[in-house]
Coordinates of C-alpha atoms and ligand atoms in Angstrom, one line a residue:
M619 CA 134.8 210.6 -188.1
A620 CA 132.8 210.3 -191.3
E621 CA 129.4 208.7 -191.0
K622 CA 129.4 205.0 -192.0
R623 CA 127.7 204.1 -195.2
V624 CA 125.1 201.3 -195.3
A625 CA 125.6 198.6 -198.0
L626 CA 123.0 196.1 -199.1
V627 CA 124.7 193.1 -200.7
T628 CA 122.6 190.3 -202.2
G629 CA 123.8 186.7 -202.2
A630 CA 126.3 187.8 -199.5
G631 CA 126.1 184.6 -197.5
R632 CA 129.0 182.9 -199.4
G633 CA 131.2 183.1 -202.5
I634 CA 131.9 186.4 -204.2
G635 CA 129.1 188.2 -202.3
A636 CA 130.6 187.3 -198.9
C637 CA 133.9 188.7 -200.0
I638 CA 132.3 191.9 -201.3
A639 CA 130.4 192.3 -198.0
K640 CA 133.6 191.8 -195.9
T641 CA 135.6 194.2 -198.1
L642 CA 133.0 196.9 -197.7
A643 CA 132.8 196.2 -194.0
A644 CA 136.6 196.8 -193.7
D645 CA 136.0 200.0 -195.6
A646 CA 133.7 201.6 -193.0
C647 CA 130.3 200.2 -194.2
D648 CA 127.6 198.6 -192.2
I649 CA 126.1 195.6 -194.1
A650 CA 122.7 194.3 -194.9
V651 CA 123.2 190.7 -196.1
V652 CA 120.3 189.6 -198.3
D653 CA 120.3 185.9 -199.2
Y654 CA 118.1 183.0 -200.1
S655 CA 118.9 180.4 -197.5
D656 CA 118.0 180.7 -193.8
A657 CA 120.5 182.6 -191.7
S658 CA 122.3 179.5 -190.4
A659 CA 124.0 179.2 -193.9
A660 CA 125.6 182.6 -193.5
E661 CA 126.7 182.2 -189.9
E662 CA 130.4 182.4 -190.6
T663 CA 130.1 185.5 -192.9
M664 CA 128.0 187.3 -190.2
R665 CA 130.6 186.5 -187.6
E666 CA 133.4 187.8 -189.8
L667 CA 131.5 191.0 -190.5
A668 CA 131.0 191.6 -186.8
E669 CA 134.7 191.0 -186.3
L670 CA 135.4 193.7 -188.8
G671 CA 133.4 196.1 -186.7
A672 CA 130.4 196.3 -189.0
A673 CA 126.8 196.4 -187.8
A674 CA 125.5 193.5 -189.9
R675 CA 122.1 192.0 -190.2
Y676 CA 120.8 189.1 -192.2
Y677 CA 117.6 189.2 -194.3
Q678 CA 116.2 186.1 -195.9
C679 CA 114.7 186.9 -199.2
D680 CA 114.3 185.5 -202.7
V681 CA 115.4 188.5 -204.9
S682 CA 113.0 187.4 -207.7
G683 CA 110.0 188.3 -205.6
F684 CA 108.8 191.9 -206.3
A685 CA 106.8 192.3 -203.1
A686 CA 109.3 190.4 -200.9
V687 CA 112.1 192.7 -202.1
K688 CA 110.1 195.8 -201.3
A689 CA 109.4 194.5 -197.8
V690 CA 113.1 193.8 -197.2
A691 CA 114.3 197.2 -198.6
D692 CA 111.7 198.9 -196.3
Q693 CA 112.9 196.8 -193.3
I694 CA 116.6 197.6 -193.9
V695 CA 115.8 201.3 -193.9
K696 CA 113.9 200.9 -190.7
D697 CA 116.9 199.0 -189.1
F698 CA 119.8 201.1 -190.5
G699 CA 118.1 204.4 -191.4
K700 CA 119.3 204.4 -195.1
I701 CA 120.8 202.4 -197.9
D702 CA 123.8 204.1 -199.6
I703 CA 125.2 201.2 -201.6
L704 CA 123.3 198.4 -203.4
V705 CA 125.4 195.5 -204.7
N706 CA 123.3 193.1 -206.9
N707 CA 125.4 190.0 -206.7
A708 CA 122.9 187.1 -206.2
G709 CA 122.9 184.8 -209.3
V710 CA 122.3 181.3 -210.4
T711 CA 123.0 179.1 -213.4
A712 CA 120.9 176.4 -215.0
D713 CA 123.1 175.4 -218.0
D714 CA 121.8 173.5 -221.0
L715 CA 122.1 173.7 -224.8
L716 CA 119.3 175.8 -226.2
L717 CA 117.8 172.7 -227.9
R718 CA 117.3 171.1 -224.6
M719 CA 116.8 174.1 -222.4
S720 CA 113.4 174.1 -220.7
E721 CA 111.1 177.0 -220.2
A722 CA 111.6 176.6 -216.4
E723 CA 115.4 176.8 -216.7
W724 CA 115.0 180.0 -218.8
D725 CA 112.5 181.6 -216.4
R726 CA 114.4 180.7 -213.2
V727 CA 117.7 182.2 -214.4
L728 CA 116.1 185.4 -215.8
S729 CA 113.9 186.0 -212.8
I730 CA 116.7 185.7 -210.2
N731 CA 119.6 187.2 -212.2
L732 CA 117.9 190.0 -214.1
K733 CA 114.5 190.6 -212.5
G734 CA 116.2 190.3 -209.1
C735 CA 118.3 193.4 -210.0
F736 CA 115.3 195.3 -211.3
N737 CA 113.4 194.5 -208.0
M738 CA 116.2 195.7 -205.9
I739 CA 116.9 198.8 -207.9
K740 CA 113.2 199.6 -208.1
H741 CA 112.7 199.4 -204.3
V742 CA 116.0 200.8 -203.0
T743 CA 116.4 203.8 -205.3
P744 CA 113.4 205.8 -203.8
Y745 CA 115.5 205.9 -200.5
M746 CA 118.6 206.9 -202.4
L747 CA 116.7 209.6 -204.3
R748 CA 115.6 211.2 -200.9
K749 CA 119.2 211.3 -199.8
R750 CA 120.5 212.4 -203.3
Y751 CA 123.2 209.8 -203.0
G752 CA 123.5 206.2 -204.2
R753 CA 126.0 203.8 -205.5
I754 CA 124.7 200.7 -207.4
V755 CA 126.9 197.9 -208.7
S756 CA 125.5 194.9 -210.4
I757 CA 127.5 191.7 -211.0
S758 CA 127.3 190.8 -214.7
S759 CA 129.7 188.4 -216.4
V760 CA 132.0 188.3 -219.4
V761 CA 129.5 185.7 -220.7
G762 CA 127.0 188.5 -221.0
L763 CA 129.4 190.3 -223.4
M764 CA 130.7 187.3 -225.4
G765 CA 127.9 184.7 -225.1
N766 CA 128.6 181.1 -224.2
A767 CA 127.3 177.8 -225.6
G768 CA 125.1 176.1 -223.1
Q769 CA 124.4 179.3 -221.2
A770 CA 121.8 181.1 -223.3
N771 CA 119.7 181.9 -220.3
Y772 CA 122.6 183.0 -218.1
A773 CA 124.3 185.0 -220.9
A774 CA 121.0 186.8 -221.7
S775 CA 120.4 187.6 -218.0
K776 CA 124.0 189.0 -217.6
A777 CA 123.7 191.0 -220.9
G778 CA 120.3 192.3 -219.6
I779 CA 122.0 193.6 -216.4
I780 CA 124.2 195.7 -218.7
G781 CA 121.3 197.4 -220.4
L782 CA 119.5 197.9 -217.1
T783 CA 122.7 199.4 -215.6
K784 CA 123.2 201.9 -218.4
S785 CA 119.5 203.0 -218.4
V786 CA 119.5 203.5 -214.6
A787 CA 122.8 205.5 -214.9
K788 CA 121.1 207.8 -217.4
E789 CA 117.9 208.1 -215.4
L790 CA 119.4 208.8 -212.0
G791 CA 122.7 210.4 -212.7
S792 CA 121.3 213.9 -212.1
R793 CA 120.4 212.8 -208.5
N794 CA 124.0 211.8 -207.7
I795 CA 123.2 208.1 -208.1
T796 CA 125.7 206.0 -210.1
A797 CA 125.1 202.6 -211.6
N798 CA 127.8 200.4 -212.8
A799 CA 128.4 196.7 -213.6
V800 CA 131.3 194.4 -212.9
A801 CA 131.9 191.6 -215.4
P802 CA 133.9 188.8 -213.9
G803 CA 135.7 186.2 -216.0
F804 CA 136.6 182.8 -214.5
I805 CA 136.9 183.2 -210.8
R806 CA 138.3 180.6 -208.4
T807 CA 135.4 179.1 -206.5
A808 CA 134.3 175.7 -205.3
M809 CA 132.9 175.2 -208.8
T810 CA 136.2 175.9 -210.7
D811 CA 138.2 174.0 -208.0
A812 CA 136.3 170.8 -209.0
L813 CA 137.5 171.0 -212.6
T814 CA 140.2 168.5 -213.8
D815 CA 143.7 169.7 -214.5
E816 CA 143.1 169.3 -218.2
Q817 CA 140.0 171.4 -218.0
K818 CA 141.9 174.1 -216.1
Q819 CA 144.7 174.1 -218.6
A820 CA 142.2 174.6 -221.4
M821 CA 140.7 177.5 -219.5
Y822 CA 144.1 179.2 -218.8
K823 CA 144.7 179.3 -222.6
L824 CA 141.7 181.6 -223.0
I825 CA 143.1 184.1 -220.4
P826 CA 146.0 186.4 -221.3
L827 CA 147.0 186.8 -217.7
G828 CA 147.2 183.0 -217.5
S829 CA 145.3 182.3 -214.3
L830 CA 141.9 182.3 -212.7
G831 CA 140.7 185.4 -210.8
E832 CA 140.1 185.4 -207.1
V833 CA 136.9 186.6 -205.3
Q834 CA 138.9 189.4 -203.8
D835 CA 139.6 190.7 -207.4
I836 CA 135.9 191.2 -207.8
A837 CA 135.4 192.7 -204.4
N838 CA 138.2 195.2 -205.1
A839 CA 136.5 196.4 -208.2
V840 CA 133.2 196.9 -206.3
K841 CA 135.0 198.7 -203.6
F842 CA 136.5 201.1 -206.2
L843 CA 133.2 201.7 -208.0
V844 CA 131.4 202.7 -204.7
S845 CA 134.3 204.9 -203.6
E846 CA 134.7 208.6 -203.8
D847 CA 137.5 208.0 -206.4
A848 CA 134.8 206.7 -208.8
R849 CA 132.4 209.6 -208.2
Y850 CA 132.5 210.6 -211.9
I851 CA 132.1 207.0 -213.3
T852 CA 128.6 205.8 -214.2
G853 CA 127.2 203.4 -216.8
V854 CA 130.4 201.4 -217.2
V855 CA 131.0 197.7 -217.4
L856 CA 134.3 197.0 -215.6
K857 CA 135.7 193.7 -216.8
V858 CA 137.7 191.8 -214.2
D859 CA 138.7 188.8 -216.3
G860 CA 142.5 188.7 -216.8
G861 CA 141.9 189.8 -220.4
M862 CA 139.7 186.9 -221.3
Y863 CA 137.4 189.1 -223.4
I864 CA 139.1 192.0 -225.1
Ligands
NAP220 P1 127.6 181.3 -205.5 O1 128.7 180.9 -204.7 O2 126.7 180.3 -206.1 O3 126.7 182.3 -204.6 C1 125.5 182.9 -205.1 C2 124.8 183.6 -204.0 O4 123.5 184.0 -204.5 C3 124.4 182.6 -202.8 O5 124.6 183.3 -201.6 C4 123.0 182.3 -203.0 O6 122.3 182.0 -201.9 C5 122.5 183.6 -203.6 N1 121.2 183.4 -204.3 C6 120.9 182.5 -205.2 N2 119.6 182.6 -205.6 C7 119.1 183.6 -204.9 C8 117.8 184.2 -204.8 N3 116.8 183.8 -205.5 N4 117.6 185.2 -203.9 C9 118.6 185.7 -203.1 N5 119.9 185.2 -203.2 C10 120.1 184.1 -204.0 O7 128.0 182.3 -206.7 P2 129.3 183.2 -207.0 O8 130.3 182.4 -207.8 O9 129.8 183.8 -205.7 O10 128.7 184.3 -207.9 C11 128.2 185.5 -207.5 C12 127.8 186.4 -208.7 O11 128.9 186.5 -209.6 C13 126.7 185.8 -209.5 O12 125.8 186.8 -209.9 C14 127.4 185.1 -210.6 O13 126.6 185.0 -211.8 C15 128.5 186.1 -210.9 N6 129.7 185.5 -211.6 C16 130.4 184.5 -211.0 C17 131.5 184.0 -211.7 C18 132.4 182.9 -211.1 O14 133.4 182.5 -211.8 N7 132.1 182.5 -209.9 C19 131.9 184.5 -213.0 C20 131.1 185.5 -213.5 C21 130.0 186.1 -212.8 P3 122.2 180.6 -201.2 O15 123.5 180.3 -200.7 O16 121.2 180.7 -200.1 O17 121.7 179.6 -202.3

């Protein structure tokens, strides 16, 4: 039997990240869940990962902290022996029109969404380099490609992830490390469930496939990008958006 791969997934306690973690666990990966809240918030996800047969551990960490991320990456390698796959999924929004956006709202979103990816890639890739193997997938957004009124901070952070991904792909390709981004469109989550029917209808008009995406659609894209089938793919932005941005 092939050796299991170890995947570090940030923001894996809930939402899209939890689905990515479970999908990789079902695909012969052990999972390091890195999340902001204390472990009790991710109890259900950890139980489901164990049921899928994965060795799974929880690491509480704010991805925006440079030193904290190094400590967690080092600990994960102590616990699991290696990190084969890094999925940068943790992300936040703090929406406001630019005229009203505060410096704190800008800094918070950029430091978690973009610097968080830098911190992880910076501290995880030395271990990948030693193994001459690595798969990095960072979750961007279609908003990073098209912009969005009221989300200048979020759109800038998600566009930044694309530049970061392409640069890392160029720097580390010769060492068998790929770096790709996934750009989700509107995905059905608690946030979109709370919208009115009218708001949902307006949203559907923007999407050629006529419906919202599911968290599993994003997890499937990540699973593909870290698979052997995608071994010759690096530096791409895979849009999973029902055609919302073409
Ligand atoms: P979510 O349900 O809000 O989950 C975000 C996760 O990130 C949570 O587990 C959260 O932890 C974690 N997190 C937040 N701040 C963190 C920090 N400083 N350090 C470590 N972890 C932190 O979001 P989602 O909808 O699943 O989205 C996941 C990713 O997809 C995000 O990057 C988002 O921008 C992107 N995306 C989502 C959509 C969509 O329609 N949902 C569309 C495009 C892109 P806590 O639970 O502890 O707060």
